[in-house]
PDB file of C-alpha atoms and ligand atoms in Angstrom:
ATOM      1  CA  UNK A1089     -13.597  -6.080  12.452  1.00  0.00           C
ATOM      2  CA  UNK A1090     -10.800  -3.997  13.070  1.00  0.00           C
ATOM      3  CA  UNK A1091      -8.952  -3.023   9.726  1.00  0.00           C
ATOM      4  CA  UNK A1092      -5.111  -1.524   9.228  1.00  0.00           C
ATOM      5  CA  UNK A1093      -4.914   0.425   5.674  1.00  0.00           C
ATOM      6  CA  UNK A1094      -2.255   1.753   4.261  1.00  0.00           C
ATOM      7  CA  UNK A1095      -2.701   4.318   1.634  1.00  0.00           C
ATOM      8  CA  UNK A1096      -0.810   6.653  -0.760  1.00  0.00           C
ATOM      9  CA  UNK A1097       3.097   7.244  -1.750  1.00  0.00           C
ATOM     10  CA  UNK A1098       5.767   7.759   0.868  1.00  0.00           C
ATOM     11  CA  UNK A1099       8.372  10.334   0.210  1.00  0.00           C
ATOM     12  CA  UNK A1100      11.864   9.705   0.704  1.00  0.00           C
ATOM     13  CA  UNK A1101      14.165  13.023   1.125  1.00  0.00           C
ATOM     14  CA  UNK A1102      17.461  13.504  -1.135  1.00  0.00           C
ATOM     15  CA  UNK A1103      18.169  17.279   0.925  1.00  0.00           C
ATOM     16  CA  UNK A1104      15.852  19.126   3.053  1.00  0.00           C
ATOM     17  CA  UNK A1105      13.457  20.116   0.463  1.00  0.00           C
ATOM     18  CA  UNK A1106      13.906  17.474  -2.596  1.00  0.00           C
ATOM     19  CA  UNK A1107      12.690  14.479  -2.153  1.00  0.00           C
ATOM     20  CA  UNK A1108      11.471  10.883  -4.500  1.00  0.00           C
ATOM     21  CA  UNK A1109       8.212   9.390  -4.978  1.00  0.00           C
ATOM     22  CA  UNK A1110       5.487   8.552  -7.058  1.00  0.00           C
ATOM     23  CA  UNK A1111       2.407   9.712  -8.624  1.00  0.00           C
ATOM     24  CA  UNK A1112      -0.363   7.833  -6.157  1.00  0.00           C
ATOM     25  CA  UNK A1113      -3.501   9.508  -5.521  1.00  0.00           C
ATOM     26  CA  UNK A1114      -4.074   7.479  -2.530  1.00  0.00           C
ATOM     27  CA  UNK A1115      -7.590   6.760  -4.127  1.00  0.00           C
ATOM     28  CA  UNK A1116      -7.465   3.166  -3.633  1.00  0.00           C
ATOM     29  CA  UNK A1117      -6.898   3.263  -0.316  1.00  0.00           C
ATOM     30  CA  UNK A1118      -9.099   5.935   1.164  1.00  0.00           C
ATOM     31  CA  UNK A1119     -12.058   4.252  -0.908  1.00  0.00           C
ATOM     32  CA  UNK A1120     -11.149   0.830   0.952  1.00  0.00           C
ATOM     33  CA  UNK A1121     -11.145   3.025   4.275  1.00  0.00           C
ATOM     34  CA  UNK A1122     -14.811   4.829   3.241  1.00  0.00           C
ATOM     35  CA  UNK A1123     -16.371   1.230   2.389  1.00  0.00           C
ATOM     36  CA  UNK A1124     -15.121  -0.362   5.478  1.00  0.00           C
ATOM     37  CA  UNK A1125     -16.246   2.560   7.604  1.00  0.00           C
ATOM     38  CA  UNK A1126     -19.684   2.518   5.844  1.00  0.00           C
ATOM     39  CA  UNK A1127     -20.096  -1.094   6.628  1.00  0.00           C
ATOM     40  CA  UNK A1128     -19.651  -0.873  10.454  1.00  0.00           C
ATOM     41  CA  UNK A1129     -15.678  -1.713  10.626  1.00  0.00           C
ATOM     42  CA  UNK A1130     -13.182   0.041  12.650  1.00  0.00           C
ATOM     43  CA  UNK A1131     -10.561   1.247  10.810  1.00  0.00           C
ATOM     44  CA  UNK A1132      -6.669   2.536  11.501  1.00  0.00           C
ATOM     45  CA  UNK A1133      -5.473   4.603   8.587  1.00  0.00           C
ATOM     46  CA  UNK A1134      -1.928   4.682   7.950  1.00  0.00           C
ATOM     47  CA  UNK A1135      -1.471   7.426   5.127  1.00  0.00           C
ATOM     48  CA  UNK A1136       1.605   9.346   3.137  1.00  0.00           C
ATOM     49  CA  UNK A1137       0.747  13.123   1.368  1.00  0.00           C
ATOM     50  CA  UNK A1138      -2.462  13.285  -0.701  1.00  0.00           C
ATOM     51  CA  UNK A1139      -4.777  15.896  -1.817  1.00  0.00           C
ATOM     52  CA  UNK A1140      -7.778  13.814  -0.452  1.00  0.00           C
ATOM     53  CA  UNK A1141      -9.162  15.057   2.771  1.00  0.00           C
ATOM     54  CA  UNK A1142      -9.158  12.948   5.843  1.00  0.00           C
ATOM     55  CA  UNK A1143     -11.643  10.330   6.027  1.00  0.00           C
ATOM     56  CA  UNK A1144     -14.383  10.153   8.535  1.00  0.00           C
ATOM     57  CA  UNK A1145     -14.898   8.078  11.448  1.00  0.00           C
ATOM     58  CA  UNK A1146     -11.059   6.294  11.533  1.00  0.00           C
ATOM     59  CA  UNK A1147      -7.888   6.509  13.431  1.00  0.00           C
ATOM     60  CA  UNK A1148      -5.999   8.336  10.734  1.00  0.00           C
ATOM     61  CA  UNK A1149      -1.844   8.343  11.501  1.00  0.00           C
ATOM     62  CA  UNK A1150      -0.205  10.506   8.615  1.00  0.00           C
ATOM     63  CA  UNK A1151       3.242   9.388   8.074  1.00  0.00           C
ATOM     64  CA  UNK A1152       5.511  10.769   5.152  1.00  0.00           C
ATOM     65  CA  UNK A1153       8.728   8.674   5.150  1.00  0.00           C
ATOM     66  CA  UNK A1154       8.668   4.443   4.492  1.00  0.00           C
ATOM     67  CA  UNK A1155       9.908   4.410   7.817  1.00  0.00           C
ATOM     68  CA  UNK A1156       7.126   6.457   9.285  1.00  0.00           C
ATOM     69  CA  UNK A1157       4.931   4.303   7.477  1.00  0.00           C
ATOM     70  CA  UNK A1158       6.524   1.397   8.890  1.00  0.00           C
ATOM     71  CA  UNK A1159       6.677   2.166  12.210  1.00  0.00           C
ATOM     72  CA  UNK A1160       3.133   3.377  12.243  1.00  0.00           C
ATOM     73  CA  UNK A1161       1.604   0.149  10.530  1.00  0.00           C
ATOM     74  CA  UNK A1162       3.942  -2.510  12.804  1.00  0.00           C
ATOM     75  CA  UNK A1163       2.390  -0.520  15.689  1.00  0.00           C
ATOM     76  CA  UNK A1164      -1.344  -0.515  14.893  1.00  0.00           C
ATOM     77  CA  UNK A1165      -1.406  -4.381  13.191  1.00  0.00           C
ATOM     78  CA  UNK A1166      -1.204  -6.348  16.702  1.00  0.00           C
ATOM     79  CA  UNK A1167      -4.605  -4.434  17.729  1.00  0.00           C
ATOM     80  CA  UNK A1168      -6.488  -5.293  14.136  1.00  0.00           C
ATOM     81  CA  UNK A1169      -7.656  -8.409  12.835  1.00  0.00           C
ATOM     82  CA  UNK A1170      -5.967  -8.234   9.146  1.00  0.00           C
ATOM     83  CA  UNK A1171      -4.476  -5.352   6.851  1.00  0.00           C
ATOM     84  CA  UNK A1172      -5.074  -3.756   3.379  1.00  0.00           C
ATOM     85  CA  UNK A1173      -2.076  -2.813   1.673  1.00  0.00           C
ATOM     86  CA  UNK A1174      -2.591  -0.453  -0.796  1.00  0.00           C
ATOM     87  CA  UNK A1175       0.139   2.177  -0.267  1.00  0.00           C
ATOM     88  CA  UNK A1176       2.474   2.788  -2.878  1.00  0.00           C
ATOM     89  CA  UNK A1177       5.204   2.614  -0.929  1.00  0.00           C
ATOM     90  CA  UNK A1178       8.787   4.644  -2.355  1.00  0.00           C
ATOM     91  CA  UNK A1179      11.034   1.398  -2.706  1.00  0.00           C
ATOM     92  CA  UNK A1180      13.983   3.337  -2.596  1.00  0.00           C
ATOM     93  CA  UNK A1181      15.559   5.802  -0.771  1.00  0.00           C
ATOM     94  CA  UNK A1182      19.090   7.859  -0.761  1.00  0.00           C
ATOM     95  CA  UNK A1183      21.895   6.435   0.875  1.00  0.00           C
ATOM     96  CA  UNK A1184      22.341   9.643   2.958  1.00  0.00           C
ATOM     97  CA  UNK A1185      20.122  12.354   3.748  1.00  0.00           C
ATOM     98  CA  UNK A1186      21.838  15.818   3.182  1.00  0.00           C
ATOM     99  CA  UNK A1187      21.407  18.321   5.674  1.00  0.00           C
ATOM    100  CA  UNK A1188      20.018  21.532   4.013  1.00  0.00           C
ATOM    101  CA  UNK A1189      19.570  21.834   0.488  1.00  0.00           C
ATOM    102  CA  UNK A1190      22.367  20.443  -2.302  1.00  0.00           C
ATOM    103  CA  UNK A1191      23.496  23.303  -4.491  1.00  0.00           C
ATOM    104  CA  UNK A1192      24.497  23.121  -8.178  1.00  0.00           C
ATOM    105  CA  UNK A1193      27.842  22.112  -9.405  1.00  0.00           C
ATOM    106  CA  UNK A1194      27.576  22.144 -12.815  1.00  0.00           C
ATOM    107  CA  UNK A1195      28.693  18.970 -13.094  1.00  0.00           C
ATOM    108  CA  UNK A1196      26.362  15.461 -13.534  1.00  0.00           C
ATOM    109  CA  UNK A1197      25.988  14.231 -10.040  1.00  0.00           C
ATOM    110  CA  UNK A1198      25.318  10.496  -9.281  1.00  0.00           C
ATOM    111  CA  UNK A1199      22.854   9.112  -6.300  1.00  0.00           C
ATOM    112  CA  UNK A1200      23.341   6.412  -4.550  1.00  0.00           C
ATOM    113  CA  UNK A1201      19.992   4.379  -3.745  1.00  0.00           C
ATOM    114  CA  UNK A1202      19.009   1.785  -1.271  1.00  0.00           C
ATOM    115  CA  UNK A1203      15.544   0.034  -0.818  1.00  0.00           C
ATOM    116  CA  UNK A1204      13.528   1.388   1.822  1.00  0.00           C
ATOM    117  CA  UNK A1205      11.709  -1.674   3.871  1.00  0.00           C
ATOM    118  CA  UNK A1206       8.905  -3.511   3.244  1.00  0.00           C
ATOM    119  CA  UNK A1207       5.865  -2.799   5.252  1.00  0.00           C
ATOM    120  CA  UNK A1208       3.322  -5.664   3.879  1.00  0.00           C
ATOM    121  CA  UNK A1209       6.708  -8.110   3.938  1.00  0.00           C
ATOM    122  CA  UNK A1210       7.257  -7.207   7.758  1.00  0.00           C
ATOM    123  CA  UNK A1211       3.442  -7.160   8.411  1.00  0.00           C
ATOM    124  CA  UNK A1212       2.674 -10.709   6.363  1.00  0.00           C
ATOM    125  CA  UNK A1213       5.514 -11.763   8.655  1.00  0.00           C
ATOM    126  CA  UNK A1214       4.305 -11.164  11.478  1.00  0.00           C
ATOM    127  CA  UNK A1215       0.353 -11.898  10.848  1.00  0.00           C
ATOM    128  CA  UNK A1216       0.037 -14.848  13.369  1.00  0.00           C
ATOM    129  CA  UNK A1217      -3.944 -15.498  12.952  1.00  0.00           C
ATOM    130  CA  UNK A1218      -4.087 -11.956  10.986  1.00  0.00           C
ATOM    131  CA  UNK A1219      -5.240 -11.527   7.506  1.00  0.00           C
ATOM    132  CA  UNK A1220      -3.528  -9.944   5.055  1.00  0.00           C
ATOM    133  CA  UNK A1221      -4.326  -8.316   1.550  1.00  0.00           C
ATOM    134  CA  UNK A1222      -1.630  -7.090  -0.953  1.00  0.00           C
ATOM    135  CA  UNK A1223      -1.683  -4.919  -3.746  1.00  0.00           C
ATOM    136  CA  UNK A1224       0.522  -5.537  -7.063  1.00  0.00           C
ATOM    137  CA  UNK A1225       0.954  -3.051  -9.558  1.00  0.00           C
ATOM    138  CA  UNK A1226       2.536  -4.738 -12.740  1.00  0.00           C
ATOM    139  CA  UNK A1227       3.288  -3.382 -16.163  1.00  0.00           C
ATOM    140  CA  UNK A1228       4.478  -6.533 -17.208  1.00  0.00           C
ATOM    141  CA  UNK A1229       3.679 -10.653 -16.990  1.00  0.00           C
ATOM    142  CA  UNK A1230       1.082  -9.628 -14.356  1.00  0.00           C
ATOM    143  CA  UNK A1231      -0.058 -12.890 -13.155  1.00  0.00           C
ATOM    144  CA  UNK A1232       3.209 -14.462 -12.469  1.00  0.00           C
ATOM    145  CA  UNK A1233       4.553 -11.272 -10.950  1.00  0.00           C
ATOM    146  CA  UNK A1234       1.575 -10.245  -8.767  1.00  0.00           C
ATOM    147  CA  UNK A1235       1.780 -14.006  -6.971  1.00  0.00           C
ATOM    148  CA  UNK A1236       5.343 -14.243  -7.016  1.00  0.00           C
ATOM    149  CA  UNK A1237       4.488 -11.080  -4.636  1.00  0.00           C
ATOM    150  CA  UNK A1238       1.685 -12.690  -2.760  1.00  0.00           C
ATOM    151  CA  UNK A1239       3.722 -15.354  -1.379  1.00  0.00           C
ATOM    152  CA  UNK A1240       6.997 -13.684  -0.722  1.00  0.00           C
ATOM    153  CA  UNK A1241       5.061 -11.031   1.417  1.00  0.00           C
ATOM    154  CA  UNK A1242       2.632 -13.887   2.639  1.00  0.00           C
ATOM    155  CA  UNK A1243      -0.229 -12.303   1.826  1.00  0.00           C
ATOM    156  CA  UNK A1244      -3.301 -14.382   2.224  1.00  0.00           C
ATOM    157  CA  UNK A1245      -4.909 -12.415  -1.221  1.00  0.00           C
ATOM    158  CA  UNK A1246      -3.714  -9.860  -3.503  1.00  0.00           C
ATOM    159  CA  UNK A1247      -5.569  -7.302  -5.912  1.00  0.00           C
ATOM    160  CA  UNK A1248      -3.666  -6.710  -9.084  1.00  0.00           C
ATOM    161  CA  UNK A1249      -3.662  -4.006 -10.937  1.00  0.00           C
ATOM    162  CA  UNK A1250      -2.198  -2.031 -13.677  1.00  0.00           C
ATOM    163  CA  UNK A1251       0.045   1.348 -14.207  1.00  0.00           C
ATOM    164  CA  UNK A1252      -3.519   2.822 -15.636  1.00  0.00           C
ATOM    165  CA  UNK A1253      -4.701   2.608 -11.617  1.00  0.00           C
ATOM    166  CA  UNK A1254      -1.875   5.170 -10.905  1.00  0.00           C
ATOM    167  CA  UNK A1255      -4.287   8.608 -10.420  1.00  0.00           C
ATOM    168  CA  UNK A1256      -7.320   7.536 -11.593  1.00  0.00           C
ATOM    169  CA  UNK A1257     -10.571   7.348 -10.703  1.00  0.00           C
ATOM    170  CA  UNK A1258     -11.495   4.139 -11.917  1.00  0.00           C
ATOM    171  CA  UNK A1259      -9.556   0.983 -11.552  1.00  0.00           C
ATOM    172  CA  UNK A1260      -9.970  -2.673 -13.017  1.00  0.00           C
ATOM    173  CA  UNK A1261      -8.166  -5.353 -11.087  1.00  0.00           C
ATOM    174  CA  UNK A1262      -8.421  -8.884  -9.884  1.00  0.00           C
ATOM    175  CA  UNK A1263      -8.151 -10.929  -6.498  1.00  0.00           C
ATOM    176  CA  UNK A1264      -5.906 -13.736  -6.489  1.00  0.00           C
ATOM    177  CA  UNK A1265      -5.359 -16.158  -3.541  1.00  0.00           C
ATOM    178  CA  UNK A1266      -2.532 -18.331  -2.832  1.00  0.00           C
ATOM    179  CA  UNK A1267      -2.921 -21.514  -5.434  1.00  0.00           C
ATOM    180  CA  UNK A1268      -3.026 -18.516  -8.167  1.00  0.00           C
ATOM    181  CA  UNK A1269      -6.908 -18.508  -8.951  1.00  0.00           C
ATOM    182  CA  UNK A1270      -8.475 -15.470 -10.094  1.00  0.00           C
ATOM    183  CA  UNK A1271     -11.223 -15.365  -7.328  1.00  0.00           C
ATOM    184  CA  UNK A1272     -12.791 -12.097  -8.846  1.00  0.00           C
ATOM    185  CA  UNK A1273     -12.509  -9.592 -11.182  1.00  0.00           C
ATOM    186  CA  UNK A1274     -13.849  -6.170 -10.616  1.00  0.00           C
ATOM    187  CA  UNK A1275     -13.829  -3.247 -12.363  1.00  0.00           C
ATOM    188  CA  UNK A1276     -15.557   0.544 -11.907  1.00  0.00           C
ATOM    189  CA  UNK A1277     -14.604   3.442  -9.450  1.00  0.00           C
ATOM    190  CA  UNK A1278     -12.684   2.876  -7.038  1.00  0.00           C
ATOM    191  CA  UNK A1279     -15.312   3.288  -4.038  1.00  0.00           C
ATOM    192  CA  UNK A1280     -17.287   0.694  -6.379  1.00  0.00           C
ATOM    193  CA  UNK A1281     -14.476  -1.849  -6.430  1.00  0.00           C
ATOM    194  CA  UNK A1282     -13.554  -1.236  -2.616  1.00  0.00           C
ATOM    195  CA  UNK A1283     -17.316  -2.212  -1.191  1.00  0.00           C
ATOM    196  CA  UNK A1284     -16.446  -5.641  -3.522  1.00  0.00           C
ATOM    197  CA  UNK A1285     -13.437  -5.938  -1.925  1.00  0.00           C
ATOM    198  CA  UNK A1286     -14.811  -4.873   1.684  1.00  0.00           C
ATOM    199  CA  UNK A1287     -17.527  -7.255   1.046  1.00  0.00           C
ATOM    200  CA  UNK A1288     -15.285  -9.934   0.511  1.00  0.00           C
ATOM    201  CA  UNK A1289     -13.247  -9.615   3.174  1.00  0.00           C
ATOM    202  CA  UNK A1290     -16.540  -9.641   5.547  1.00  0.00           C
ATOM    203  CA  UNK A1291     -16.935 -13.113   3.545  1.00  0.00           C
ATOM    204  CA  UNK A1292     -13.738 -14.397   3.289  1.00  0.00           C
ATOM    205  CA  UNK A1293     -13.167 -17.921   3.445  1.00  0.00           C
ATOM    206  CA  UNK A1294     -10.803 -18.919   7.248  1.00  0.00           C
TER     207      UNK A1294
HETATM  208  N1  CTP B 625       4.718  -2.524  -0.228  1.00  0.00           N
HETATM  209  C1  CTP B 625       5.106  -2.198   1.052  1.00  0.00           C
HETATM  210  N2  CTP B 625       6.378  -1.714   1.286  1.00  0.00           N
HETATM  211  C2  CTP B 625       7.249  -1.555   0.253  1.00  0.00           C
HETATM  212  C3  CTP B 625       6.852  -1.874  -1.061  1.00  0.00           C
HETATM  213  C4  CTP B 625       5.569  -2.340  -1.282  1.00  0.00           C
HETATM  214  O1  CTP B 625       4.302  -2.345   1.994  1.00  0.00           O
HETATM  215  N3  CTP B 625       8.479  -1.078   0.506  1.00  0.00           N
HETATM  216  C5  CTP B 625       3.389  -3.105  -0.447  1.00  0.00           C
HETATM  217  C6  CTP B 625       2.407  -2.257  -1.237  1.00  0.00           C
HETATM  218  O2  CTP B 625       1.608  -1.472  -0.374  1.00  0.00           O
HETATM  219  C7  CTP B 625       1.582  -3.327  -1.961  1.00  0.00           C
HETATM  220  C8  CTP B 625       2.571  -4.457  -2.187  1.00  0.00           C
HETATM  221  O3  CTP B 625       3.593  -4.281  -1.211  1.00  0.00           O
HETATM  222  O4  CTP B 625       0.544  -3.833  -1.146  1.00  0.00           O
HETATM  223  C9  CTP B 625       3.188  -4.536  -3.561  1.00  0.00           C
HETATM  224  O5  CTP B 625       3.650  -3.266  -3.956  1.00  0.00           O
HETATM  225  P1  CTP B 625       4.289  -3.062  -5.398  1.00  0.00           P
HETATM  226  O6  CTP B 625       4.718  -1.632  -5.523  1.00  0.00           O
HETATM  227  O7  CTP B 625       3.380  -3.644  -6.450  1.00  0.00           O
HETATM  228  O8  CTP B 625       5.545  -4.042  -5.349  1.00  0.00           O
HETATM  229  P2  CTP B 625       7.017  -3.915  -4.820  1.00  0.00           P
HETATM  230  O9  CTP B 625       7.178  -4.789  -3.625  1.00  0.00           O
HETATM  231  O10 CTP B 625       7.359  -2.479  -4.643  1.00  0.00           O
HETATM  232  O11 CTP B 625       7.867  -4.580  -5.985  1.00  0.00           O
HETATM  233  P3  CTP B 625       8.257  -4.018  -7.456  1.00  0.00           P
HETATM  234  O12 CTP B 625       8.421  -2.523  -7.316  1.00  0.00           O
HETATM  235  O13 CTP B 625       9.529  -4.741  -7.735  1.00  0.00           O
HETATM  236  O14 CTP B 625       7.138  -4.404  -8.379  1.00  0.00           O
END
């Protein structure tokens, strides 16, 4: 197969040099990339920053903004047979970009916010005979919130997960599918839990 990832945070710039995002490792991800490569898949890596260095043996496109990451994904998901989502995408981003950098004013200042697009939304969209995996990470009423996801991104299966995931090593999550079913539950490193997944995928049922 032929496998779109997406991995890591995106950044999205208040001024030239300050920007928001959050504190993903981009573990998940490049695990799902390593296990997919090790098992004989091709594999187009869409990434934002990490500290991780590049895996081997994929098409690696390093993208910083949602946008980028956008762009970049909707581009390389016609060519691949389905997608793993496990970026954590920056949901928001300023209204306006300043030029430069913003200097003090002593005074509170107030930013305005809008939500940056959805990749998986656009890509689940879009999937004609494609496959598509999610990612949730919830905090709270996990089940209901990580399906609610699933289905308004239509996402053939989704991996849940918690806030502990953010950074760490290790990870502990389970695969829903559409009707809401808990079709497994893994937990161990993240490589460990991304040959499951990769395994499953190989597996899936049409
Ligand atoms: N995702 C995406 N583009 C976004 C937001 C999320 O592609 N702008 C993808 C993530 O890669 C993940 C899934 O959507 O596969 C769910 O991400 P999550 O952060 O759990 O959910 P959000 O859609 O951001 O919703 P909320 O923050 O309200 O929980």
């Amino acid at each position: 197969m032929r496998i779109l990832v997406t991995a890591g945070p995106t950044r999205e710039y208040l001024d030239d040099v300050r920007y928001l995002s959050n504190a993903s490792s981009g573990r998940m991800g490049y695990a799902v990339v390593e296990a997919a490569v090790a098992a004989g898949h091709e594999v187009v890596l869409v990434t934002g920053p990490v500290d991780l260095p590049p895996p081997r043996g994929c098409e690696v496109h390093a993208v910083e903004t949602t946008a980028e990451m956008r762009a970049a994904a909707v581009e390389a998901f016609p060519h691949c047979d389905g997608v793993v989502a496990a970026a954590a995408v920056c949901d928001y981003k300023p209204v306006e970009r300043v030029a430069g950098k913003m200097a003090k004013t002593g005074q509170p200042i107030t930013i305005g916010l809008i939500e940056t697009d959805d990749v998986l939304a656009e890509l689940g969209r879009t999937k004609a005979g494609r496959w598509v995996v999610g990612f949730a990470l919830e905090a709270e009423n996990p089940r209901e919130n990580a399906l609610q996801k699933l289905r308004r991104k239509n996402c053939d299966w989704i991996v849940l997960n918690g806030p502990a995931a953010i950074g760490s090593a290790d990870n502990d999550v389970q695969l829903l599918d559409t009707s809401g079913t808990t079709i497994a539950h893994w937990a161990g490193t993240k490589i460990d839990i991304a040959r499951q997944l990769v395994t499953w995928i190989e597996s899936r049922p049409n």
